[in-house]
């Protein structure tokens, strides 16, 4: 069964450093998303991406965040200058159509 | 602020019993409703979607939607220890096709 993959599974970084989280969505899916989950809290929407542009973003997704689809398979989330509060699980998701989302296994980001 | 509320539990049921999980949402314009299962340390896994009032059955799972009461539920029949997980209710708010708003989840424990 096709699945969303994410790398790395765990990323440790120093405050102020840039990180790039990578995702390979399911191949026939057209809609891509990033969500995050701080330990013990709700899953929160960050951004959706369709047809090579952002279709919606949340208040969390400020100027420190950016997304890109650099080629036909990868989808990336960049955090320019990480803060302690960015420590969370980051989930990439994809779907054939809007509405639902199929999640990848996540990247645990730890900012020291 | 559009909210999705769930009883955090834990909900404990014996093996073979019916587990009933509930969710309310605040946005009357919501159109799409989902149940995800999340095992500890893992990503959310989509198990049910429902878009119109009434019941939708898939194997041991039944989702129920009542838009007038802004209420969604998930019934798990013949509960198994492997069903022990956190169940997340997610809603597409009326103004967005892309963004899922999640509840905090209900922790279900099925006792052998």
mmCIF file of N, CA and C in Angstrom, chain A residues 55-106:
data_model
loop_
_atom_site.group_PDB
_atom_site.id
_atom_site.type_symbol
_atom_site.label_atom_id
_atom_site.label_comp_id
_atom_site.label_asym_id
_atom_site.label_seq_id
_atom_site.Cartn_x
_atom_site.Cartn_y
_atom_site.Cartn_z
ATOM 1 N N UNK A 55 -2.028 26.944 -0.621
ATOM 2 C CA UNK A 55 -3.461 27.168 -0.730
ATOM 3 C C UNK A 55 -4.044 27.705 0.570
ATOM 4 N N UNK A 56 -3.429 27.359 1.678
ATOM 5 C CA UNK A 56 -3.885 27.882 2.969
ATOM 6 C C UNK A 56 -2.751 27.733 3.980
ATOM 7 N N UNK A 57 -2.666 28.652 4.912
ATOM 8 C CA UNK A 57 -1.678 28.536 5.982
ATOM 9 C C UNK A 57 -2.279 29.028 7.289
ATOM 10 N N UNK A 58 -1.742 28.538 8.386
ATOM 11 C CA UNK A 58 -2.250 28.917 9.693
ATOM 12 C C UNK A 58 -1.425 30.084 10.242
ATOM 13 N N UNK A 59 -1.889 30.588 11.389
ATOM 14 C CA UNK A 59 -1.164 31.681 12.053
ATOM 15 C C UNK A 59 0.230 31.233 12.500
ATOM 16 N N UNK A 60 0.389 29.928 12.744
ATOM 17 C CA UNK A 60 1.691 29.414 13.165
ATOM 18 C C UNK A 60 2.709 29.579 12.037
ATOM 19 N N UNK A 61 2.260 29.445 10.822
ATOM 20 C CA UNK A 61 3.133 29.426 9.636
ATOM 21 C C UNK A 61 3.527 30.861 9.304
ATOM 22 N N UNK A 62 4.508 31.387 10.071
ATOM 23 C CA UNK A 62 4.927 32.767 9.855
ATOM 24 C C UNK A 62 6.118 32.805 8.899
ATOM 25 N N UNK A 63 6.790 33.941 8.866
ATOM 26 C CA UNK A 63 7.865 34.141 7.889
ATOM 27 C C UNK A 63 9.063 33.225 8.123
ATOM 28 N N UNK A 64 9.130 32.573 9.276
ATOM 29 C CA UNK A 64 10.226 31.649 9.541
ATOM 30 C C UNK A 64 10.052 30.323 8.805
ATOM 31 N N UNK A 65 8.835 30.078 8.340
ATOM 32 C CA UNK A 65 8.517 28.819 7.684
ATOM 33 C C UNK A 65 8.383 29.014 6.174
ATOM 34 N N UNK A 66 8.778 28.010 5.426
ATOM 35 C CA UNK A 66 8.520 28.004 3.989
ATOM 36 C C UNK A 66 8.379 26.559 3.530
ATOM 37 N N UNK A 67 7.678 26.374 2.429
ATOM 38 C CA UNK A 67 7.519 25.044 1.842
ATOM 39 C C UNK A 67 7.910 25.122 0.369
ATOM 40 N N UNK A 68 8.297 23.944 -0.117
ATOM 41 C CA UNK A 68 8.754 23.886 -1.500
ATOM 42 C C UNK A 68 8.536 22.479 -2.032
ATOM 43 N N UNK A 69 8.261 22.409 -3.322
ATOM 44 C CA UNK A 69 8.239 21.108 -4.003
ATOM 45 C C UNK A 69 9.339 21.184 -5.058
ATOM 46 N N UNK A 70 10.556 20.833 -4.674
ATOM 47 C CA UNK A 70 11.709 21.083 -5.540
ATOM 48 C C UNK A 70 11.754 20.204 -6.788
ATOM 49 N N UNK A 71 11.040 19.081 -6.759
ATOM 50 C CA UNK A 71 11.014 18.205 -7.924
ATOM 51 C C UNK A 71 9.669 17.488 -7.926
ATOM 52 N N UNK A 72 9.533 16.457 -8.742
ATOM 53 C CA UNK A 72 8.235 15.810 -8.879
ATOM 54 C C UNK A 72 7.834 14.906 -7.744
ATOM 55 N N UNK A 73 8.752 14.705 -6.774
ATOM 56 C CA UNK A 73 8.402 13.758 -5.728
ATOM 57 C C UNK A 73 8.537 14.321 -4.321
ATOM 58 N N UNK A 74 9.461 15.242 -4.081
ATOM 59 C CA UNK A 74 9.705 15.702 -2.719
ATOM 60 C C UNK A 74 8.880 16.932 -2.362
ATOM 61 N N UNK A 75 8.613 17.055 -1.080
ATOM 62 C CA UNK A 75 7.900 18.219 -0.527
ATOM 63 C C UNK A 75 8.626 18.557 0.762
ATOM 64 N N UNK A 76 9.085 19.803 0.900
ATOM 65 C CA UNK A 76 9.923 20.134 2.042
ATOM 66 C C UNK A 76 9.324 21.254 2.880
ATOM 67 N N UNK A 77 9.664 21.236 4.166
ATOM 68 C CA UNK A 77 9.335 22.309 5.096
ATOM 69 C C UNK A 77 10.650 22.847 5.632
ATOM 70 N N UNK A 78 10.851 24.149 5.478
ATOM 71 C CA UNK A 78 12.066 24.786 5.997
ATOM 72 C C UNK A 78 11.683 25.705 7.141
ATOM 73 N N UNK A 79 12.437 25.588 8.222
ATOM 74 C CA UNK A 79 12.319 26.546 9.328
ATOM 75 C C UNK A 79 13.632 27.305 9.355
ATOM 76 N N UNK A 80 13.569 28.613 9.138
ATOM 77 C CA UNK A 80 14.783 29.408 8.903
ATOM 78 C C UNK A 80 15.634 29.586 10.150
ATOM 79 N N UNK A 81 15.042 29.902 11.237
ATOM 80 C CA UNK A 81 15.775 30.165 12.467
ATOM 81 C C UNK A 81 14.983 29.539 13.609
ATOM 82 N N UNK A 82 15.359 28.342 13.984
ATOM 83 C CA UNK A 82 14.532 27.572 14.916
ATOM 84 C C UNK A 82 14.528 28.186 16.305
ATOM 85 N N UNK A 83 13.362 28.029 16.963
ATOM 86 C CA UNK A 83 13.192 28.462 18.343
ATOM 87 C C UNK A 83 12.931 27.222 19.202
ATOM 88 N N UNK A 84 13.096 27.383 20.496
ATOM 89 C CA UNK A 84 12.831 26.258 21.399
ATOM 90 C C UNK A 84 11.411 25.734 21.219
ATOM 91 N N UNK A 85 10.465 26.659 21.011
ATOM 92 C CA UNK A 85 9.050 26.272 20.905
ATOM 93 C C UNK A 85 8.700 25.582 19.588
ATOM 94 N N UNK A 86 9.651 25.495 18.671
ATOM 95 C CA UNK A 86 9.433 24.734 17.450
ATOM 96 C C UNK A 86 9.618 23.236 17.665
ATOM 97 N N UNK A 87 10.096 22.848 18.822
ATOM 98 C CA UNK A 87 10.259 21.417 19.124
ATOM 99 C C UNK A 87 8.894 20.735 19.091
ATOM 100 N N UNK A 88 8.762 19.734 18.238
ATOM 101 C CA UNK A 88 7.473 19.067 18.026
ATOM 102 C C UNK A 88 7.682 17.913 17.055
ATOM 103 N N UNK A 89 6.624 17.109 16.886
ATOM 104 C CA UNK A 89 6.570 16.161 15.771
ATOM 105 C C UNK A 89 5.974 16.888 14.587
ATOM 106 N N UNK A 90 6.619 16.793 13.453
ATOM 107 C CA UNK A 90 6.127 17.404 12.226
ATOM 108 C C UNK A 90 5.671 16.299 11.291
ATOM 109 N N UNK A 91 4.410 16.383 10.912
ATOM 110 C CA UNK A 91 3.822 15.374 10.039
ATOM 111 C C UNK A 91 3.559 15.965 8.666
ATOM 112 N N UNK A 92 4.021 15.282 7.651
ATOM 113 C CA UNK A 92 3.635 15.568 6.289
ATOM 114 C C UNK A 92 2.417 14.714 5.958
ATOM 115 N N UNK A 93 1.531 15.236 5.151
ATOM 116 C CA UNK A 93 0.356 14.472 4.733
ATOM 117 C C UNK A 93 0.055 14.785 3.276
ATOM 118 N N UNK A 94 -0.701 13.901 2.643
ATOM 119 C CA UNK A 94 -1.100 14.152 1.261
ATOM 120 C C UNK A 94 -2.480 13.560 1.017
ATOM 121 N N UNK A 95 -3.122 14.017 -0.073
ATOM 122 C CA UNK A 95 -4.433 13.487 -0.429
ATOM 123 C C UNK A 95 -4.658 13.677 -1.920
ATOM 124 N N UNK A 96 -5.547 12.819 -2.489
ATOM 125 C CA UNK A 96 -5.915 12.951 -3.903
ATOM 126 C C UNK A 96 -6.773 14.180 -4.122
ATOM 127 N N UNK A 97 -7.645 14.437 -3.172
ATOM 128 C CA UNK A 97 -8.573 15.554 -3.245
ATOM 129 C C UNK A 97 -8.517 16.275 -1.904
ATOM 130 N N UNK A 98 -9.023 17.509 -1.853
ATOM 131 C CA UNK A 98 -9.053 18.175 -0.554
ATOM 132 C C UNK A 98 -9.940 17.391 0.420
ATOM 133 N N UNK A 99 -9.929 17.759 1.646
ATOM 134 C CA UNK A 99 -10.702 17.193 2.743
ATOM 135 C C UNK A 99 -9.849 16.274 3.610
ATOM 136 N N UNK A 100 -9.639 15.042 3.207
ATOM 137 C CA UNK A 100 -8.937 14.122 4.098
ATOM 138 C C UNK A 100 -7.431 14.261 3.931
ATOM 139 N N UNK A 101 -6.686 13.589 4.748
ATOM 140 C CA UNK A 101 -5.230 13.629 4.660
ATOM 141 C C UNK A 101 -4.673 12.316 5.185
ATOM 142 N N UNK A 102 -3.671 11.812 4.472
ATOM 143 C CA UNK A 102 -2.968 10.600 4.888
ATOM 144 C C UNK A 102 -1.591 11.028 5.377
ATOM 145 N N UNK A 103 -1.304 10.644 6.608
ATOM 146 C CA UNK A 103 -0.124 11.161 7.282
ATOM 147 C C UNK A 103 1.088 10.256 7.106
ATOM 148 N N UNK A 104 2.266 10.889 7.042
ATOM 149 C CA UNK A 104 3.517 10.169 7.119
ATOM 150 C C UNK A 104 3.869 9.872 8.566
ATOM 151 N N UNK A 105 4.995 9.181 8.786
ATOM 152 C CA UNK A 105 5.364 8.760 10.139
ATOM 153 C C UNK A 105 5.864 9.895 11.031
ATOM 154 N N UNK A 106 6.228 11.027 10.443
ATOM 155 C CA UNK A 106 6.634 12.179 11.228
ATOM 156 C C UNK A 106 8.135 12.334 11.379
#
